[in-house]
Amino acid sequence: IIDSVDQFTCSDVTNCVHAFAKLDTFDHRVLHRLGVRAADLLSEFEGYELILVLHSFAKLRFGQGPMYECLFAELEARVLRGDDLNSRSVTTALDAIRRKPVGNRLLLLHSLAKRFDEDLSTCSVTAATLGGWSLVELGEIGAVPGLGQRVLEHLQRFENMTQENLFHVRHFVKSYQIKAEME
């Protein structure tokens, strides 16, 4: 695989890095080449591909500041430009920031928080809990006034949640309540 990385398309890079993250597998040489290739193709990635590459590297805890700075800068430019991102993309981006905070990205974080709030009604249980929990963990649930309460209200609308959904909802609620008590 390492010999063909230079020929990879954006989709190839995304799928490969995401597969490493899903399998929790680590090959430093291959991941390094994939990071270099991602930087080469940066402007060609679709929005969700860029976010998935960023999230996958963060999930693996692979790479140094410059690689993340490059990826986050591209994401920030797209978000500020108003590129269309669905609720899943926004919550995945928030989780990537939670996993690998880089530099001063408050503008990006607050823009994503606002988008999350705007799209909350379209969020699945998983997306709502992931986005809300990421903002709580980052200390930015208050970036959009009333957002935490709206996430709680949104989650109450779901019936027949799986055990995994219930676990994540309880985790969000507990984290949010602790954060609220500390303020």
Coordinates of N, CA and C in Angstrom, one line a residue, residues 38-160:
A38 N -2.7 13.6 2.0 CA -3.9 14.5 2.4 C -3.5 16.0 2.3
A39 N -2.3 16.3 2.7 CA -1.9 17.7 2.6 C -1.8 18.1 1.1
D40 N -1.3 17.2 0.3 CA -1.2 17.5 -1.2 C -2.5 17.7 -1.8
L41 N -3.5 17.0 -1.4 CA -4.9 17.0 -2.0 C -5.8 18.0 -1.2
L42 N -5.4 18.7 -0.3 CA -6.2 19.4 0.7 C -7.4 20.1 0.1
S43 N -7.2 20.9 -1.0 CA -8.3 21.7 -1.5 C -9.3 20.8 -2.4
E44 N -8.9 19.6 -2.7 CA -9.7 18.8 -3.5 C -10.7 17.9 -2.7
F45 N -10.5 17.8 -1.4 CA -11.4 17.0 -0.6 C -12.8 17.5 -0.6
E46 N -13.8 16.7 -0.6 CA -15.2 17.1 -0.3 C -15.2 17.4 1.2
G47 N -16.2 18.2 1.6 CA -16.2 18.6 3.0 C -16.2 17.4 4.0
Y48 N -17.1 16.4 3.8 CA -17.2 15.3 4.7 C -15.9 14.5 4.6
E49 N -15.2 14.3 3.5 CA -14.0 13.6 3.4 C -12.9 14.3 4.3
L50 N -12.8 15.6 4.1 CA -11.8 16.3 4.9 C -12.1 16.1 6.4
I51 N -13.3 16.2 6.8 CA -13.6 16.0 8.3 C -13.4 14.6 8.7
L52 N -13.7 13.6 7.9 CA -13.4 12.2 8.2 C -11.9 11.9 8.3
V53 N -11.1 12.5 7.4 CA -9.7 12.3 7.5 C -9.2 12.9 8.8
L54 N -9.6 14.1 9.1 CA -9.2 14.8 10.3 C -9.6 14.0 11.6
H55 N -10.8 13.6 11.6 CA -11.4 12.8 12.7 C -10.6 11.5 12.9
S56 N -10.4 10.8 11.8 CA -9.7 9.5 11.8 C -8.3 9.6 12.4
F57 N -7.5 10.6 11.9 CA -6.2 10.9 12.4 C -6.3 11.2 13.9
A58 N -7.2 12.0 14.3 CA -7.4 12.4 15.7 C -7.7 11.2 16.6
K59 N -8.6 10.3 16.0 CA -9.0 9.1 16.8 C -7.8 8.2 17.0
L60 N -6.9 8.1 16.0 CA -5.7 7.3 16.1 C -4.6 8.0 16.9
R61 N -4.8 9.3 17.2 CA -3.8 10.1 17.9 C -2.5 10.1 17.1
F62 N -2.6 10.2 15.8 CA -1.5 10.2 15.0 C -1.2 11.6 14.4
G63 N 0.0 11.9 14.3 CA 0.4 13.1 13.6 C 0.8 14.2 14.6
Q64 N 1.5 15.2 14.1 CA 2.0 16.3 14.9 C 1.1 17.6 14.5
G65 N 1.4 18.6 15.3 CA 0.7 19.9 15.1 C 0.6 20.4 13.7
P66 N 1.7 20.5 12.9 CA 1.6 21.0 11.6 C 0.6 20.3 10.7
M67 N 0.5 19.0 10.8 CA -0.5 18.3 9.9 C -1.9 18.7 10.3
Y68 N -2.2 18.7 11.7 CA -3.5 19.1 12.1 C -3.8 20.6 11.8
E69 N -2.8 21.4 12.0 CA -3.0 22.9 11.7 C -3.4 23.1 10.3
C70 N -2.8 22.3 9.4 CA -3.2 22.4 7.9 C -4.6 21.9 7.7
L71 N -5.0 20.8 8.3 CA -6.3 20.3 8.1 C -7.4 21.1 8.8
F72 N -7.1 21.6 10.0 CA -8.1 22.5 10.7 C -8.2 23.8 10.0
A73 N -7.1 24.4 9.4 CA -7.2 25.6 8.7 C -8.1 25.5 7.5
E74 N -7.9 24.4 6.8 CA -8.8 24.2 5.6 C -10.3 24.0 6.0
L75 N -10.5 23.3 7.1 CA -11.9 23.1 7.6 C -12.4 24.5 8.0
E76 N -11.6 25.3 8.7 CA -12.1 26.6 9.2 C -12.4 27.5 8.0
A77 N -11.6 27.5 7.0 CA -11.9 28.3 5.8 C -13.2 27.9 5.2
R78 N -13.5 26.6 5.1 CA -14.7 26.2 4.5 C -15.9 26.5 5.3
V79 N -15.8 26.3 6.6 CA -16.9 26.6 7.5 C -17.2 28.1 7.5
L80 N -16.2 29.0 7.5 CA -16.4 30.4 7.5 C -16.9 30.9 6.1
R81 N -16.6 30.2 5.1 CA -17.1 30.5 3.8 C -18.5 30.1 3.6
G82 N -19.0 29.3 4.5 CA -20.4 28.9 4.5 C -20.7 27.6 3.7
D83 N -19.6 26.8 3.5 CA -19.8 25.5 2.8 C -20.9 24.7 3.4
D84 N -21.6 24.0 2.7 CA -22.7 23.1 3.2 C -22.1 21.9 3.9
L85 N -22.4 21.8 5.2 CA -22.1 20.6 5.9 C -23.3 20.1 6.6
N86 N -23.5 18.8 6.5 CA -24.7 18.2 7.2 C -24.4 18.0 8.7
S87 N -25.5 17.7 9.4 CA -25.3 17.6 10.9 C -24.3 16.5 11.3
R88 N -24.2 15.5 10.5 CA -23.2 14.4 10.8 C -21.8 15.0 10.7
S89 N -21.6 15.7 9.6 CA -20.3 16.3 9.4 C -19.9 17.3 10.5
V90 N -20.9 18.1 10.9 CA -20.6 19.1 12.0 C -20.2 18.4 13.3
T91 N -21.0 17.3 13.7 CA -20.7 16.7 14.9 C -19.4 15.9 14.9
T92 N -19.1 15.3 13.7 CA -17.8 14.6 13.6 C -16.7 15.6 13.7
A93 N -16.8 16.8 13.1 CA -15.8 17.9 13.2 C -15.6 18.3 14.7
L94 N -16.7 18.4 15.4 CA -16.6 18.8 16.8 C -15.9 17.7 17.6
D95 N -16.2 16.5 17.3 CA -15.5 15.4 18.0 C -14.0 15.4 17.6
A96 N -13.6 15.7 16.4 CA -12.2 15.8 16.0 C -11.5 16.8 16.8
I97 N -12.2 18.0 17.0 CA -11.6 19.1 17.8 C -11.4 18.6 19.2
R98 N -12.4 17.9 19.8 CA -12.3 17.4 21.1 C -11.2 16.5 21.3
R99 N -11.0 15.6 20.3 CA -9.9 14.6 20.4 C -8.5 15.2 20.2
K100 N -8.4 16.3 19.4 CA -7.1 16.8 19.0 C -7.2 18.4 18.9
P101 N -7.4 19.0 20.0 CA -7.5 20.5 19.9 C -6.1 21.1 19.5
V102 N -6.2 22.0 18.5 CA -4.9 22.6 17.9 C -5.1 24.1 17.9
G103 N -4.1 24.7 18.5 CA -4.1 26.2 18.5 C -5.3 26.9 18.9
N104 N -5.5 28.1 18.5 CA -6.7 28.9 18.9 C -7.7 28.8 17.8
R105 N -8.6 27.8 17.9 CA -9.6 27.6 16.9 C -11.0 27.9 17.5
L106 N -11.1 29.0 18.3 CA -12.4 29.4 18.9 C -13.4 29.8 17.8
L107 N -12.9 30.5 16.8 CA -13.8 30.9 15.7 C -14.4 29.7 15.0
L108 N -13.6 28.7 14.7 CA -14.1 27.5 14.1 C -15.0 26.8 15.0
L109 N -14.7 26.6 16.3 CA -15.5 25.9 17.3 C -16.8 26.6 17.5
H110 N -16.8 27.9 17.6 CA -18.1 28.7 17.7 C -19.0 28.6 16.5
S111 N -18.3 28.6 15.3 CA -19.1 28.5 14.1 C -19.7 27.1 14.0
L112 N -19.0 26.1 14.3 CA -19.5 24.7 14.3 C -20.6 24.6 15.4
A113 N -20.5 25.2 16.5 CA -21.5 25.1 17.6 C -22.8 25.8 17.1
K114 N -22.7 26.9 16.4 CA -23.8 27.6 15.8 C -24.5 26.7 14.8
R115 N -23.7 26.1 13.9 CA -24.3 25.2 12.9 C -25.0 24.0 13.5
F116 N -24.3 23.4 14.6 CA -24.9 22.3 15.3 C -26.3 22.7 15.8
D117 N -26.4 23.9 16.4 CA -27.6 24.4 17.0 C -28.7 24.5 15.9
E118 N -28.3 25.1 14.7 CA -29.2 25.3 13.6 C -29.7 24.0 13.0
D119 N -28.9 23.0 13.1 CA -29.3 21.7 12.5 C -29.7 20.7 13.5
L120 N -29.9 21.1 14.8 CA -30.2 20.1 15.8 C -31.4 19.3 15.6
S121 N -32.4 19.9 15.0 CA -33.7 19.2 14.7 C -33.5 18.0 13.8
T122 N -32.4 18.0 13.0 CA -32.2 17.0 12.0 C -31.2 15.9 12.5
C123 N -30.7 16.1 13.7 CA -29.7 15.2 14.3 C -30.3 14.0 14.8
S124 N -29.6 12.9 14.5 CA -30.0 11.6 15.2 C -29.6 11.6 16.6
V125 N -29.9 10.6 17.4 CA -29.5 10.5 18.8 C -28.0 10.5 18.9
T126 N -27.4 9.8 18.0 CA -25.9 9.7 18.0 C -25.3 11.0 17.8
A127 N -25.7 11.7 16.7 CA -25.2 13.0 16.4 C -25.4 14.0 17.5
A128 N -26.6 14.1 18.0 CA -26.9 15.0 19.0 C -26.1 14.8 20.3
T129 N -25.9 13.6 20.7 CA -25.1 13.3 21.9 C -23.7 13.6 21.7
L130 N -23.2 13.2 20.5 CA -21.8 13.5 20.2 C -21.5 14.9 20.1
G131 N -22.3 15.7 19.4 CA -22.1 17.1 19.3 C -22.2 17.8 20.6
G132 N -23.2 17.5 21.4 CA -23.4 18.1 22.7 C -22.3 17.8 23.6
W133 N -21.9 16.5 23.7 CA -20.9 16.1 24.6 C -19.5 16.7 24.2
S134 N -19.2 16.8 22.9 CA -18.0 17.4 22.5 C -17.9 18.8 23.0
L135 N -19.0 19.6 22.8 CA -19.0 21.0 23.3 C -18.9 21.1 24.8
V136 N -19.5 20.1 25.5 CA -19.4 20.2 27.0 C -17.9 19.9 27.3
E137 N -17.3 18.9 26.7 CA -15.9 18.5 27.1 C -14.9 19.7 26.7
L138 N -15.3 20.4 25.6 CA -14.4 21.5 25.2 C -14.7 22.8 26.0
G139 N -15.7 22.7 26.9 CA -16.1 23.9 27.7 C -16.8 25.0 26.9
E140 N -17.4 24.6 25.8 CA -18.0 25.6 24.9 C -19.5 25.3 24.6
I141 N -20.2 24.5 25.5 CA -21.6 24.3 25.3 C -22.4 25.6 25.4
G142 N -21.8 26.6 26.2 CA -22.4 27.9 26.3 C -22.1 28.9 25.2
A143 N -21.4 28.4 24.2 CA -21.0 29.3 23.1 C -22.3 29.8 22.4
V144 N -23.3 29.0 22.4 CA -24.6 29.3 21.8 C -25.6 29.3 23.0
P145 N -26.1 30.4 23.5 CA -26.9 30.4 24.7 C -28.1 29.5 24.5
G146 N -28.3 28.7 25.6 CA -29.5 27.7 25.6 C -29.2 26.4 24.8
L147 N -28.1 26.2 24.2 CA -27.9 25.1 23.4 C -28.0 23.8 24.2
G148 N -27.3 23.7 25.3 CA -27.4 22.5 26.2 C -28.8 22.1 26.5
Q149 N -29.6 23.0 26.8 CA -31.0 22.7 27.1 C -31.8 22.2 25.9
R150 N -31.5 22.8 24.7 CA -32.1 22.4 23.5 C -31.7 21.0 23.1
V151 N -30.4 20.6 23.4 CA -30.0 19.3 23.1 C -30.7 18.3 24.0
L152 N -30.9 18.6 25.3 CA -31.6 17.8 26.2 C -33.1 17.6 25.7
E153 N -33.7 18.7 25.3 CA -35.1 18.6 24.8 C -35.2 17.8 23.6
H154 N -34.2 17.9 22.7 CA -34.2 17.2 21.4 C -34.1 15.7 21.7
L155 N -33.2 15.3 22.7 CA -33.0 13.9 23.0 C -34.3 13.3 23.6
Q156 N -35.1 14.1 24.3 CA -36.3 13.5 24.9 C -37.3 13.1 23.9
R157 N -37.2 13.6 22.6 CA -38.2 13.3 21.6 C -38.0 11.9 21.1
F158 N -36.9 11.2 21.3 CA -36.6 9.9 20.7 C -37.2 8.8 21.6
E159 N -37.8 7.9 20.9 CA -38.4 6.7 21.6 C -37.6 5.5 21.1
N160 N -37.7 4.4 21.9 CA -37.1 3.1 21.5 C -35.6 3.2 21.2

